[in-house]
Short mmCIF file of C-alpha atoms in Angstrom, two decimals:
data_model
loop_
_atom_site.label_atom_id
_atom_site.label_comp_id
_atom_site.label_asym_id
_atom_site.label_seq_id
_atom_site.Cartn_x
_atom_site.Cartn_y
_atom_site.Cartn_z
CA MET N 1 0.41 16.42 0.81
CA THR N 2 3.85 15.55 0.02
CA VAL N 3 5.97 12.50 -0.08
CA GLU N 4 9.83 12.87 -0.39
CA LEU N 5 12.74 10.42 -1.30
CA ARG N 6 15.92 10.74 -0.79
CA ARG N 7 18.84 8.20 -1.60
CA GLN N 8 20.06 6.44 1.43
CA VAL N 9 23.87 7.17 2.15
CA THR N 10 26.13 4.64 4.24
CA PRO N 11 29.28 5.14 5.95
CA THR N 12 30.81 3.79 2.68
CA GLY N 13 28.87 6.28 0.34
CA PRO N 14 25.41 6.20 -1.62
CA ALA N 15 23.72 3.04 -1.57
CA PRO N 16 23.00 1.18 -4.67
CA MET N 17 19.32 1.97 -4.65
CA ALA N 18 17.72 2.21 -1.16
CA LEU N 19 15.85 5.54 -0.53
CA THR N 20 14.61 7.14 2.65
CA LEU N 21 10.86 7.96 2.04
CA HIS N 22 9.52 11.10 4.32
CA ILE N 23 5.69 11.20 4.78
CA ARG N 24 4.60 13.55 7.40
CA SER N 25 6.78 12.84 10.19
CA HIS N 26 7.33 9.10 9.04
CA GLU N 27 10.53 7.69 7.42
CA LEU N 28 10.50 4.35 5.79
CA ILE N 29 12.80 2.70 3.44
CA ALA N 30 12.19 1.45 -0.07
CA ASP N 31 14.99 -0.25 -1.68
CA GLY N 32 15.27 -2.99 -4.54
CA SER N 33 15.89 -6.62 -4.40
CA VAL N 34 19.26 -8.16 -4.32
CA ALA N 35 18.03 -9.37 -7.86
CA GLU N 36 17.37 -6.03 -9.02
CA GLY N 37 20.49 -4.45 -7.80
CA GLY N 38 19.10 -3.12 -4.14
CA THR N 39 20.46 -4.43 -0.86
CA ASP N 40 16.41 -5.63 0.07
CA ALA N 41 16.65 -2.92 2.94
CA GLY N 42 12.83 -2.17 2.54
CA PRO N 43 10.13 -3.21 0.77
CA ASN N 44 10.27 -2.24 -3.43
CA PRO N 45 7.73 0.49 -5.09
CA HIS N 46 5.43 -2.91 -5.91
CA ASP N 47 5.11 -3.63 -2.43
CA PHE N 48 4.22 -0.63 -1.42
CA TYR N 49 1.59 -0.03 -3.51
CA ASP N 50 0.07 -3.80 -2.83
CA ALA N 51 0.53 -2.68 1.08
CA ALA N 52 -1.31 0.57 0.37
CA LEU N 53 -4.54 -1.69 -0.64
CA GLY N 54 -4.55 -4.17 2.34
CA ALA N 55 -3.96 -1.04 4.79
CA CYS N 56 -6.93 0.93 3.21
CA LYS N 57 -9.12 -2.18 3.35
CA ALA N 58 -8.38 -2.91 6.82
CA LEU N 59 -8.31 0.62 8.17
CA THR N 60 -11.85 1.27 6.09
CA VAL N 61 -13.47 -1.86 7.70
CA LEU N 62 -12.19 -0.59 11.33
CA TRP N 63 -13.43 3.00 10.43
CA TYR N 64 -16.50 1.81 9.74
CA ALA N 65 -17.33 -1.04 12.30
CA ARG N 66 -16.36 1.46 14.99
CA LYS N 67 -18.92 3.86 13.54
CA LYS N 68 -21.62 1.37 13.25
CA GLY N 69 -20.62 -0.42 16.55
CA ILE N 70 -19.56 -3.68 15.14
CA ALA N 71 -17.51 -5.31 17.29
CA VAL N 72 -14.14 -6.32 15.40
CA ALA N 73 -11.56 -7.81 18.04
CA ASP N 74 -8.62 -8.35 15.53
CA ILE N 75 -8.12 -8.01 11.16
CA HIS N 76 -5.62 -9.64 9.57
CA THR N 77 -5.16 -8.72 5.94
CA VAL N 78 -3.12 -10.46 3.08
CA ILE N 79 -2.58 -8.97 -0.21
CA GLU N 80 -1.36 -11.65 -3.05
CA ARG N 81 0.25 -10.35 -5.90
CA ASP N 82 0.19 -11.77 -9.51
CA ALA N 83 2.50 -9.90 -11.58
CA SER N 84 2.88 -12.41 -14.38
CA ALA N 85 0.68 -10.39 -17.15
CA GLU N 86 1.84 -6.82 -15.72
CA ARG N 87 4.18 -5.98 -18.96
CA SER N 88 0.76 -6.74 -21.17
CA GLY N 89 -1.36 -4.68 -18.92
CA VAL N 90 -2.78 -6.75 -16.22
CA TYR N 91 -1.67 -6.67 -12.51
CA ARG N 92 -3.56 -8.88 -10.11
CA LEU N 93 -4.11 -8.32 -6.42
CA ALA N 94 -5.97 -10.62 -4.57
CA ALA N 95 -6.96 -9.69 -1.06
CA ARG N 96 -8.15 -11.83 1.87
CA LEU N 97 -9.61 -10.24 4.84
CA GLN N 98 -9.67 -12.26 8.07
CA ILE N 99 -11.70 -10.95 10.96
CA SER N 100 -12.22 -12.04 14.52
CA GLY N 101 -14.83 -10.79 16.75
CA ASP N 102 -18.21 -11.45 18.24
CA LEU N 103 -19.53 -11.07 14.33
CA THR N 104 -22.67 -12.62 12.60
CA ASP N 105 -22.48 -13.86 9.42
CA ALA N 106 -24.41 -10.97 7.91
CA GLN N 107 -22.26 -8.57 9.74
CA LEU N 108 -18.87 -10.38 8.33
CA GLN N 109 -20.76 -9.87 4.75
CA GLU N 110 -21.10 -6.24 5.46
CA LEU N 111 -17.64 -5.70 6.35
CA GLY N 112 -16.43 -7.49 3.23
CA ALA N 113 -18.93 -5.34 1.15
CA VAL N 114 -17.32 -2.11 2.88
CA ALA N 115 -13.64 -3.52 2.42
CA GLY N 116 -14.45 -3.25 -1.42
CA LYS N 117 -15.31 0.00 -1.34
CA CYS N 118 -11.97 1.34 0.23
CA PRO N 119 -10.80 4.53 -1.13
CA VAL N 120 -7.44 2.97 -2.39
CA HIS N 121 -9.17 0.01 -4.10
CA LYS N 122 -11.51 2.64 -6.07
CA LEU N 123 -8.19 4.80 -6.60
CA MET N 124 -6.64 1.69 -8.28
CA THR N 125 -9.57 0.51 -10.11
CA GLN N 126 -11.96 3.60 -11.14
CA VAL N 127 -9.69 6.61 -11.18
CA ALA N 128 -7.42 7.94 -13.92
CA THR N 129 -4.08 9.03 -12.68
CA GLU N 130 -2.32 12.05 -14.28
CA ILE N 131 1.38 11.68 -13.48
CA THR N 132 3.66 14.66 -14.35
CA THR N 133 7.80 13.81 -14.02
CA GLN N 134 10.07 16.67 -14.32
CA VAL N 135 13.71 15.95 -13.95
CA GLU N 136 16.23 18.88 -12.75
CA ARG N 137 19.46 19.25 -11.57
CA LEU N 138 20.10 18.75 -7.60
CA PRO N 139 22.12 21.84 -6.28
#
């Protein structure tokens, strides 16, 4: 899979920082905050990183519940970020899932265990990510 990002162009010229992200048939905006020099036209990269975790946990719970016939009526996920120690190598995310439906305590506990095994959680905590970066002139 390929993710493509291009700097946004406004009627007055290139945006200070805003990028249009193309993922399959989806289009999203990424930008820096005003304090960072952007216009806050969209989430910043940290926001997308954090949101990926929340989305993965919710989607994993919904997939599992459907597969097991567990009646999940709704799910609300909140991710709280503590980046205060990021520069020293620690980035903390706290996930809270609120699930409604006709659930027993055991099912709710089971769904909590499943949320802890979502693929993005594993990717963020158990996988060594190798990144290569190539910079070249734009034609």
